[in-house]
mmCIF file of C-alpha atoms and ligand atoms in Angstrom:
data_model
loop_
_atom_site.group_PDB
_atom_site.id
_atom_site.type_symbol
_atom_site.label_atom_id
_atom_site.label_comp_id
_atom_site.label_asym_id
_atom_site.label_seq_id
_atom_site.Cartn_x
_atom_site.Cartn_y
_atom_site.Cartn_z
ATOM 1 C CA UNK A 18 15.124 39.326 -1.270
ATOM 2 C CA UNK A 19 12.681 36.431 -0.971
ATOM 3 C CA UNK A 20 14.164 32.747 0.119
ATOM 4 C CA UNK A 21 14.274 29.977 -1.692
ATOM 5 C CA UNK A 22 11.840 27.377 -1.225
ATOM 6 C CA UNK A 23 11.712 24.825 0.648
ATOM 7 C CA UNK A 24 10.748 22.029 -1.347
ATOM 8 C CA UNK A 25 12.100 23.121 -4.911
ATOM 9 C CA UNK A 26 13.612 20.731 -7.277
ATOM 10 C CA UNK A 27 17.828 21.340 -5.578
ATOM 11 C CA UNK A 28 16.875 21.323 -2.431
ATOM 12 C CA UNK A 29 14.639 18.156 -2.844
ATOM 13 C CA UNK A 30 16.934 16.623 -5.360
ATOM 14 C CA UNK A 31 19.957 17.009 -2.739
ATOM 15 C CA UNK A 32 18.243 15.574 0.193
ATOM 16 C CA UNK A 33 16.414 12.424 -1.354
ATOM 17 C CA UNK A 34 17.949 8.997 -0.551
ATOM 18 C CA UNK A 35 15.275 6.872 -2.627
ATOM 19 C CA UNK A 36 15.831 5.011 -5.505
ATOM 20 C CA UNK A 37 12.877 6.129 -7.776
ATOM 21 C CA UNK A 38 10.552 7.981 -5.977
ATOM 22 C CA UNK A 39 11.146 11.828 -6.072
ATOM 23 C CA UNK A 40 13.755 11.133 -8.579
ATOM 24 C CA UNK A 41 11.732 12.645 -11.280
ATOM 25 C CA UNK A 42 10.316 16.200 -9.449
ATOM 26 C CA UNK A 43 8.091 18.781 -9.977
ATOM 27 C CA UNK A 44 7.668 21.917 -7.728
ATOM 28 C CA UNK A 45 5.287 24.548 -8.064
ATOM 29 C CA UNK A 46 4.666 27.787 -5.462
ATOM 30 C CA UNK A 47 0.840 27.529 -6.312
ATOM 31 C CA UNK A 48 -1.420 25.159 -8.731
ATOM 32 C CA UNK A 49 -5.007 24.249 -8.619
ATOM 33 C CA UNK A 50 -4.439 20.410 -7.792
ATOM 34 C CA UNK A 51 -1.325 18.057 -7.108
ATOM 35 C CA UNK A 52 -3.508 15.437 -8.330
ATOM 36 C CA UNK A 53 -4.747 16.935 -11.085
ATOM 37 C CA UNK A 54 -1.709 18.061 -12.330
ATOM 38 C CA UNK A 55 0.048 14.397 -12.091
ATOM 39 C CA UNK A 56 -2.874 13.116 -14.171
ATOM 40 C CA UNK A 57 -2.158 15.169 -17.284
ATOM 41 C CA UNK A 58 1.704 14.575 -16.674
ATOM 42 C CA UNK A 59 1.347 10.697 -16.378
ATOM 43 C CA UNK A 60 -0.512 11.106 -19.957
ATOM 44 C CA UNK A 61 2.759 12.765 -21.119
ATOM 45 C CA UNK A 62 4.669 9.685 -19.828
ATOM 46 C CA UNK A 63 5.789 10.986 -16.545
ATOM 47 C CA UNK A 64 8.036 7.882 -14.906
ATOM 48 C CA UNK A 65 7.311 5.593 -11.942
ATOM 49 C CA UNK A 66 8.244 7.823 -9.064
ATOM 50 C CA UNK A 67 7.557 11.248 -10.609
ATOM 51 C CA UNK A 68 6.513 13.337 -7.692
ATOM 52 C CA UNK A 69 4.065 17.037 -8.292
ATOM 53 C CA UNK A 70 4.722 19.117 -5.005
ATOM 54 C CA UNK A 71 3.030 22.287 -4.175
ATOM 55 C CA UNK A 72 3.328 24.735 -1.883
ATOM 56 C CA UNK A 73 -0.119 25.991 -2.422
ATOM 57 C CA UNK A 74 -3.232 24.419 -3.512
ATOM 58 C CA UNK A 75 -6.580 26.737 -5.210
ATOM 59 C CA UNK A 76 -8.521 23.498 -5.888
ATOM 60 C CA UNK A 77 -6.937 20.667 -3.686
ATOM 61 C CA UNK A 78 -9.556 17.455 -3.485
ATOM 62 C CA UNK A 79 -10.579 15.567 -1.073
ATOM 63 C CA UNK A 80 -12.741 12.360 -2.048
ATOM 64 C CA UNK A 81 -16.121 12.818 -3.217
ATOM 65 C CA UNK A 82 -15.150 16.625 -4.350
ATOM 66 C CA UNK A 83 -14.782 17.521 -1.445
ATOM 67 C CA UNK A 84 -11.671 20.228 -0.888
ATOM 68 C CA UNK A 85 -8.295 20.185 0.918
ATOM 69 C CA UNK A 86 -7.431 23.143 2.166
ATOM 70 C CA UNK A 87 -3.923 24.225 3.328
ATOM 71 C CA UNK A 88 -2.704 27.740 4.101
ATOM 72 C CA UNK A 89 0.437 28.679 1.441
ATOM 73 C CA UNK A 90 3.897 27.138 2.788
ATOM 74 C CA UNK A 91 2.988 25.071 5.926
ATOM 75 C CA UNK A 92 1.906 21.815 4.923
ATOM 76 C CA UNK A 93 2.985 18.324 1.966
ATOM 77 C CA UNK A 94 1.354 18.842 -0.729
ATOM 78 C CA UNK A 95 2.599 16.276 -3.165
ATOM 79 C CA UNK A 96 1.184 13.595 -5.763
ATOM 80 C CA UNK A 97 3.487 10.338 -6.188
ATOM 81 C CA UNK A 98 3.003 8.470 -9.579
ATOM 82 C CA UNK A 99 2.951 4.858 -9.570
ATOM 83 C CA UNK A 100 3.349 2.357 -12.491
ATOM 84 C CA UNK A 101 2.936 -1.268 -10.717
ATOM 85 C CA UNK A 102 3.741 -4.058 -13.354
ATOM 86 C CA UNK A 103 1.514 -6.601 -13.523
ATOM 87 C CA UNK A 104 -0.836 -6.028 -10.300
ATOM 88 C CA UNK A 105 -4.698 -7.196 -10.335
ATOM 89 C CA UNK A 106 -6.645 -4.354 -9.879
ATOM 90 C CA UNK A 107 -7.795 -5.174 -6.255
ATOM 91 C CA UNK A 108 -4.372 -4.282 -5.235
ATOM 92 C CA UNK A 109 -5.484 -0.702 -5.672
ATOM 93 C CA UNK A 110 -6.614 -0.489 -2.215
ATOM 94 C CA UNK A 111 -2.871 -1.423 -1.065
ATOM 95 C CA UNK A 112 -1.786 1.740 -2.451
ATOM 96 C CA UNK A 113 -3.611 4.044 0.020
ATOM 97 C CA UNK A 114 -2.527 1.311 2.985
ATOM 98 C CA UNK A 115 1.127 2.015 1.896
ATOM 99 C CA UNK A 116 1.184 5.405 1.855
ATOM 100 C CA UNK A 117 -1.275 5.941 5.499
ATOM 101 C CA UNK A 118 1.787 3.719 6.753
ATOM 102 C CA UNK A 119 4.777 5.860 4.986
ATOM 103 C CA UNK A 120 2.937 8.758 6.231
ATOM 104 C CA UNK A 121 2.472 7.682 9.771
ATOM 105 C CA UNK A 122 6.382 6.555 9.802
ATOM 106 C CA UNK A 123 7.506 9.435 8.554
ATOM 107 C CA UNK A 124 5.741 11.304 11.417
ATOM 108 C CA UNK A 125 6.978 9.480 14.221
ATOM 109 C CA UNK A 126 10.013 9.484 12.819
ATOM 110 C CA UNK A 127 10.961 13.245 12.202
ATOM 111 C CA UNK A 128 8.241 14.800 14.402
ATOM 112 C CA UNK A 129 8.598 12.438 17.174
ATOM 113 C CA UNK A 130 4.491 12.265 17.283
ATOM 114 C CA UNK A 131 2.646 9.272 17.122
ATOM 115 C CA UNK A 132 0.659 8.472 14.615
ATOM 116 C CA UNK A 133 -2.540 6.633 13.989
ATOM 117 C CA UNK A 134 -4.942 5.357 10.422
ATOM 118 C CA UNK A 135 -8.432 6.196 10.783
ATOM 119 C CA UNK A 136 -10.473 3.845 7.947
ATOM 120 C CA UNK A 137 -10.270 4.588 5.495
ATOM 121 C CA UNK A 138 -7.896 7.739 4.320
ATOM 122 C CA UNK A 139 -6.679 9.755 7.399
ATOM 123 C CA UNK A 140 -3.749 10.329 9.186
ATOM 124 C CA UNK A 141 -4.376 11.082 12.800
ATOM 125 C CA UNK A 142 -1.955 12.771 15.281
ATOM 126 C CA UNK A 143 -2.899 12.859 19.395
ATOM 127 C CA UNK A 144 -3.518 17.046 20.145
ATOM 128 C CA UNK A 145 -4.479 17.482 23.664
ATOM 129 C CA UNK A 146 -5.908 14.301 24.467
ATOM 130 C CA UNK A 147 -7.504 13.662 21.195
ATOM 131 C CA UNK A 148 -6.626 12.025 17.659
ATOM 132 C CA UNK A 149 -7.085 14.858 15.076
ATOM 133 C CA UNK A 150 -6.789 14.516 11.242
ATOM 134 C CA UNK A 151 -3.648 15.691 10.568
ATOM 135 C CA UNK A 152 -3.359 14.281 7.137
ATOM 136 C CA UNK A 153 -4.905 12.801 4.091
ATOM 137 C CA UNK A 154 -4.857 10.568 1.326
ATOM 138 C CA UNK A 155 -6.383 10.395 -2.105
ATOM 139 C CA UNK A 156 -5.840 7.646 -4.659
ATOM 140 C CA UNK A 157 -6.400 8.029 -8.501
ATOM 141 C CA UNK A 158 -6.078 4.847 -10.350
ATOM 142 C CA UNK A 159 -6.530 3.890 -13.807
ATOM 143 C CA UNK A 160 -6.966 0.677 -15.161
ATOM 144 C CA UNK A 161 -5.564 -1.502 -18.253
ATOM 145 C CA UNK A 162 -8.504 -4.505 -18.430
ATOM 146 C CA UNK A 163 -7.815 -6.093 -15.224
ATOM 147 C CA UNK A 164 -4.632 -4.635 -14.049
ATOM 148 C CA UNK A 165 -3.547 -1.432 -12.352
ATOM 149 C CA UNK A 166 -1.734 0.904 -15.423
ATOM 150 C CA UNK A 167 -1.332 4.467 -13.162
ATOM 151 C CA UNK A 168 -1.752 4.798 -9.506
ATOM 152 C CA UNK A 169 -1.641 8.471 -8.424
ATOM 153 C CA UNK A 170 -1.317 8.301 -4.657
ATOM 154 C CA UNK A 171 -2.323 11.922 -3.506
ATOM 155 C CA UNK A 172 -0.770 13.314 -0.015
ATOM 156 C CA UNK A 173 -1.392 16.159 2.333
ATOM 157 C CA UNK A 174 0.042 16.605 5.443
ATOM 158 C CA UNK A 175 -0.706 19.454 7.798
ATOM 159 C CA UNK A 176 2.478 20.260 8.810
ATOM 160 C CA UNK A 177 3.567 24.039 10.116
ATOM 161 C CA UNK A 178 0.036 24.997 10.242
ATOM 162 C CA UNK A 179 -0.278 27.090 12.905
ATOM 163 C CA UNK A 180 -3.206 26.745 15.365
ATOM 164 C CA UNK A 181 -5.102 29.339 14.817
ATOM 165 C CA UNK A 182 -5.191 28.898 10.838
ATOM 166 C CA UNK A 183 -6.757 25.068 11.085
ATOM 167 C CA UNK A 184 -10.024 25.112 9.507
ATOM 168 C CA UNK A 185 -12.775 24.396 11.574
ATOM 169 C CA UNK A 186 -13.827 20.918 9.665
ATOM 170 C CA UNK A 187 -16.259 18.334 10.807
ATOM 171 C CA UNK A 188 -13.569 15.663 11.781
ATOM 172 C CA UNK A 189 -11.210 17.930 14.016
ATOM 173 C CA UNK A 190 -7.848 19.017 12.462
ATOM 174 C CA UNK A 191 -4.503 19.180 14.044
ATOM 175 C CA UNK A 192 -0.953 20.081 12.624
ATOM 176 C CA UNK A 193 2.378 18.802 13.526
ATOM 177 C CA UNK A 194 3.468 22.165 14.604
ATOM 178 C CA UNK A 195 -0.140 22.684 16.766
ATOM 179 C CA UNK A 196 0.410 19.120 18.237
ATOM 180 C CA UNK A 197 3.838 19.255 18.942
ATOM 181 C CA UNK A 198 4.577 22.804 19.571
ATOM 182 C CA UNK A 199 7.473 22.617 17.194
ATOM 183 C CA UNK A 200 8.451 23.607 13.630
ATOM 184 C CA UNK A 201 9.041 20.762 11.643
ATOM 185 C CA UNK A 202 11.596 20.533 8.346
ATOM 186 C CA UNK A 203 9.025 19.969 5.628
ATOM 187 C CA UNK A 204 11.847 18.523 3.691
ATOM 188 C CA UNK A 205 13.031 15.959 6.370
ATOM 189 C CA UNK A 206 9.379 14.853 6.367
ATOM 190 C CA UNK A 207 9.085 14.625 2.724
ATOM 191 C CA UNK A 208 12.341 12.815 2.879
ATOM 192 C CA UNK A 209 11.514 9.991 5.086
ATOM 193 C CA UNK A 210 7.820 9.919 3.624
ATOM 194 C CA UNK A 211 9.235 9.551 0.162
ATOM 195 C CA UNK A 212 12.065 6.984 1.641
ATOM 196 C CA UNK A 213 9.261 4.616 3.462
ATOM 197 C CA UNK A 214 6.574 4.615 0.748
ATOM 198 C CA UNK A 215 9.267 3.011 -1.267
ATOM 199 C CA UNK A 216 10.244 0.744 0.974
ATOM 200 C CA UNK A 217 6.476 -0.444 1.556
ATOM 201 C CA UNK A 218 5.830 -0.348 -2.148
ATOM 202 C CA UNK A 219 8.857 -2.698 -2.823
ATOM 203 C CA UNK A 220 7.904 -5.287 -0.141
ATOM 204 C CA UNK A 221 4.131 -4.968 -1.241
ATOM 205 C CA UNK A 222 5.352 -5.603 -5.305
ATOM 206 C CA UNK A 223 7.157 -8.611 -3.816
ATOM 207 C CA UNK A 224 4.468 -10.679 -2.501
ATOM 208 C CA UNK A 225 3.308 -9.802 1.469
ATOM 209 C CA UNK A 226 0.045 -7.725 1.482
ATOM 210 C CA UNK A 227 0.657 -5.094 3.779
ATOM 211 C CA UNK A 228 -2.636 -5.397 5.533
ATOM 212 C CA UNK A 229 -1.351 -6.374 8.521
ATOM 213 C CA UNK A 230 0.682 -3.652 9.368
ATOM 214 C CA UNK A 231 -1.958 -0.935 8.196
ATOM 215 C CA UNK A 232 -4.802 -2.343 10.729
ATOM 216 C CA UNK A 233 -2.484 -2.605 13.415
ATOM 217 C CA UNK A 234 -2.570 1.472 13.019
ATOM 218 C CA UNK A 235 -5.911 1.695 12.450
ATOM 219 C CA UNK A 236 -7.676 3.504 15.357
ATOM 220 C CA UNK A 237 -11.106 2.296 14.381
ATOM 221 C CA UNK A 238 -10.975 -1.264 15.147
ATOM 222 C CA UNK A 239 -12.600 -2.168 18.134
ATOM 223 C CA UNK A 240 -14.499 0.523 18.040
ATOM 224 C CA UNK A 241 -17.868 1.280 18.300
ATOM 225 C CA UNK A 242 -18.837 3.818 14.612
ATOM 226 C CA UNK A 243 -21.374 5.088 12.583
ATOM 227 C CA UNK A 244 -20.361 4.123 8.809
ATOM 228 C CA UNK A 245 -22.042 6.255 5.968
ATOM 229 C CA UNK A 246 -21.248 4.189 2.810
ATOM 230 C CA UNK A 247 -21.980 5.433 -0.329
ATOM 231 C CA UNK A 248 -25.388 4.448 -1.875
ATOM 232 C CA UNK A 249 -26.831 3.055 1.406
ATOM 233 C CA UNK A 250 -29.684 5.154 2.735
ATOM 234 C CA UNK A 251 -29.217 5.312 6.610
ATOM 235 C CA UNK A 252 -25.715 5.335 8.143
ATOM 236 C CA UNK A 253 -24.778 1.774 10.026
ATOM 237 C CA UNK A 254 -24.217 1.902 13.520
ATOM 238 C CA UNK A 255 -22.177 -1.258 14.892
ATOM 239 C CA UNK A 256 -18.631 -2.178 15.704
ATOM 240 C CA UNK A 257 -15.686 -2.114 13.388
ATOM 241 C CA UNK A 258 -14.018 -5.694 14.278
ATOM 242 C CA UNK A 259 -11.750 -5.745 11.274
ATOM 243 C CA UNK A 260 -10.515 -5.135 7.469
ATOM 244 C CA UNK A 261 -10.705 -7.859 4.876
ATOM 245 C CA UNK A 262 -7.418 -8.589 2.408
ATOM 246 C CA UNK A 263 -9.214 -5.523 0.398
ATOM 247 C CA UNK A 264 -9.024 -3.181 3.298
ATOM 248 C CA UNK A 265 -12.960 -3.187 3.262
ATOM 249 C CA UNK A 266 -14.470 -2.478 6.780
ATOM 250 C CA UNK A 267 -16.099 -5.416 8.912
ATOM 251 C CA UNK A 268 -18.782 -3.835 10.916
ATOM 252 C CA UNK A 269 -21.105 -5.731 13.162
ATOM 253 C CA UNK A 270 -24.589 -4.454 13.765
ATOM 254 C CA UNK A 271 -26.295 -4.755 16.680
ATOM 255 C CA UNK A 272 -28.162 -7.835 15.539
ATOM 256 C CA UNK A 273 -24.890 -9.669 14.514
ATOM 257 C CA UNK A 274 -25.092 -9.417 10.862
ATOM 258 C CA UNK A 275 -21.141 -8.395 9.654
ATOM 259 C CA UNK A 276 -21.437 -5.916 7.134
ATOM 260 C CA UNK A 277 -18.335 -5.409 4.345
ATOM 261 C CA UNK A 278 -17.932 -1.466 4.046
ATOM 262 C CA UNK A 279 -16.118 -0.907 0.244
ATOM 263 C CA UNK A 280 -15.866 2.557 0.724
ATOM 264 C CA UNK A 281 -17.562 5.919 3.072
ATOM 265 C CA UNK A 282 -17.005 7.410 5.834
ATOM 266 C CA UNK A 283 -16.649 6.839 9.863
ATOM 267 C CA UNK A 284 -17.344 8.551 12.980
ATOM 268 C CA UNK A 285 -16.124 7.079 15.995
ATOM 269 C CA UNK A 286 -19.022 7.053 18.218
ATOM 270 C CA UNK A 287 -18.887 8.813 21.711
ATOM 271 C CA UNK A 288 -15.714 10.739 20.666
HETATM 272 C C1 BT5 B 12 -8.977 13.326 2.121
HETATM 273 O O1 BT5 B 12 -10.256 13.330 1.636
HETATM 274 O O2 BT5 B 12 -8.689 13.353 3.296
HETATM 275 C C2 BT5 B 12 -7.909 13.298 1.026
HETATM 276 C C3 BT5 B 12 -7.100 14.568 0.994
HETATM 277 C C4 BT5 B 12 -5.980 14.477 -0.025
HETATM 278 C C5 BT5 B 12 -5.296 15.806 -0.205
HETATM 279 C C6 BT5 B 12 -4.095 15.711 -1.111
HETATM 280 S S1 BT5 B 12 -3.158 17.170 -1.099
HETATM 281 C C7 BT5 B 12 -2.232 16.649 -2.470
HETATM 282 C C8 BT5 B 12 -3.187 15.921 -3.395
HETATM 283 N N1 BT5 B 12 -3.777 16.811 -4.368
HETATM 284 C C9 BT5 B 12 -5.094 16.982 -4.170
HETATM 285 O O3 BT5 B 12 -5.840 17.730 -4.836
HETATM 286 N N2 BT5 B 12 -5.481 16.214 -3.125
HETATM 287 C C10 BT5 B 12 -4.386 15.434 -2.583
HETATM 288 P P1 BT5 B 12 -11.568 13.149 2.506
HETATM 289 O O4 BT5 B 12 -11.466 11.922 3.347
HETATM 290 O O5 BT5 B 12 -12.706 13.256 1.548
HETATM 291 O O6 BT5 B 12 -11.537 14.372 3.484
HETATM 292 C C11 BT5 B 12 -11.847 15.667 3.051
HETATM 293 C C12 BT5 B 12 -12.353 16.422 4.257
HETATM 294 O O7 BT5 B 12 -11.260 16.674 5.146
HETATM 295 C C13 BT5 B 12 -12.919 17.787 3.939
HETATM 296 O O8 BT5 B 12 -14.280 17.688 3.614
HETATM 297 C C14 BT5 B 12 -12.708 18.549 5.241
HETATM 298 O O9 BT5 B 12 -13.725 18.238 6.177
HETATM 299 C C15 BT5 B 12 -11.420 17.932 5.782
HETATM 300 N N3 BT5 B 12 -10.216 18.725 5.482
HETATM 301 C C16 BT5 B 12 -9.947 19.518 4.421
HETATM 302 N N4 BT5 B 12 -8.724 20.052 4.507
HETATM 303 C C17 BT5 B 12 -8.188 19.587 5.661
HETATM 304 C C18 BT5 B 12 -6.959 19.779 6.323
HETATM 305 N N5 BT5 B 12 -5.988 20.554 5.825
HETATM 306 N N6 BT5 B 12 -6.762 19.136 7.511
HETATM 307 C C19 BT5 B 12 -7.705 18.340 8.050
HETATM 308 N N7 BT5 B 12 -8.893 18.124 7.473
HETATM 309 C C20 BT5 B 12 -9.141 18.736 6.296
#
């Protein structure tokens, strides 16, 4: 006899307590991209809140085509459509600050791990002394003139992952289970993820920018980094002393000169 999953539609349909998000739910054992998938269901009208989950990803993206990968079963997969009325296009950038928040909550909150941001995408999660990626985030949006029509906020979480199966990446990966030593209830963490994305999303559609609360997560201010942005040649070496309204990165080279970073990537330097 094989189980039932996890994180199909019942189960997740039984233990949501959002409003709109989740409400509308799609579960698939394996698919090429959560992502993907949401984009071609948004074209078919898919709802404000319509949630893709997968327990298995053969093409999950990272940005720049770069890959996700996630053994079968131990990790959130999930894509979370968004239909903001009547938000400037700038207000993109919230998106990703709302769900590296959600995500972090949601953490703490059922894992009982804290959580950090690392600039601009990751979820970080202390293993042995270090912060290690633990998750990531990947936003999709598409444009009607100058506002935001869809906004597909893109989620993975490495959650069961057991030690031994973390890929051996570039920024060093952790799992809840591998930083905690503890199983954790996917669904309790899709749950509460699902429950404080909401709650930021509301807030953020009412006025407040949620900037605020995102840097005060962020692990990379103060720090010294290397920044490589996309379409400068050589990477910037300075300090990240802040984020703009945007959630742009203000780095300060060595002669004093801020620099605004729009998007790329960021090593913490001596770590
Ligand atoms: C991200 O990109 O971190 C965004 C990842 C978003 C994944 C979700 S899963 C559901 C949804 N559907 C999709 O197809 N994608 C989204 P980026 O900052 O470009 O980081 C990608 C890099 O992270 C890779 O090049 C690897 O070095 C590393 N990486 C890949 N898989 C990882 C994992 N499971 N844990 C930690 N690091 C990983």
């Amino acid at each position: 006899m094989t189980s039932e999953p996890e994180l199909n539609e019942a189960n997740v349909a039984a233990a949501l307590t959002t409003r709109r998000l989740g409400r509308t739910y799609r579960y698939a054992a394996e698919l090429d991209s959560t992502n993907d998938q949401m984009k071609r269901w948004a074209a078919e009208g898919a709802p404000h809140g319509a949630v893709w989950l997968a327990d298995f990803q053969s093409a999950g993206r990272g940005r720049l085509d770069r890959r996700w990968d996630a053994p079968p079963g131990t990790s959130l997969l999930l894509s979370v459509l968004l239909r903001p009325t009547d938000w400037p296009a700038e207000r993109g950038a919230w998106l990703t600050m709302l769900a590296g928040l959600a995500a972090a909550e949601a953490v703490e909150a059922v894992a009982k791990l804290p959580a950090r941001l690392k600039w601009p995408n990751d979820v970080l999660i202390e293993h042995q002394g270090q912060w290690r990626k633990a998750g990531g985030l990947l936003l999709d949006a598409a444009l009607d003139g100058d506002r935001l029509a869809t906004a597909i906020l893109g989620i993975g979480l490495n959650v069961n992952v057991p030690a031994d199966a973390l890929p051996d990446f570039a920024t060093p990966a952790t799992s809840l289970l591998a930083a905690g030593g503890q199983t954790v209830s996917r669904r309790a963490l899709l749950v509460a993820l699902l429950a404080r994305l909401e709650a930021h999303y509301e807030a953020a559609a009412a006025g407040p920018s949620p900037v605020a609360a995102w840097s005060a997560r962020l692990l990379t201010l103060g720090q010294a980094v290397v920044v490589s942005a996309a379409g400068t040649a050589a990477p910037l070496l300075g300090v990240a002393e802040g984020v703009d309204e945007w959630g742009c990165l203000l780095v300060r080279d060595a002669a004093g000169q801020v620099h605004t970073i729009a998007a790329g990537d960021v090593t913490l330097r001596g770590r």
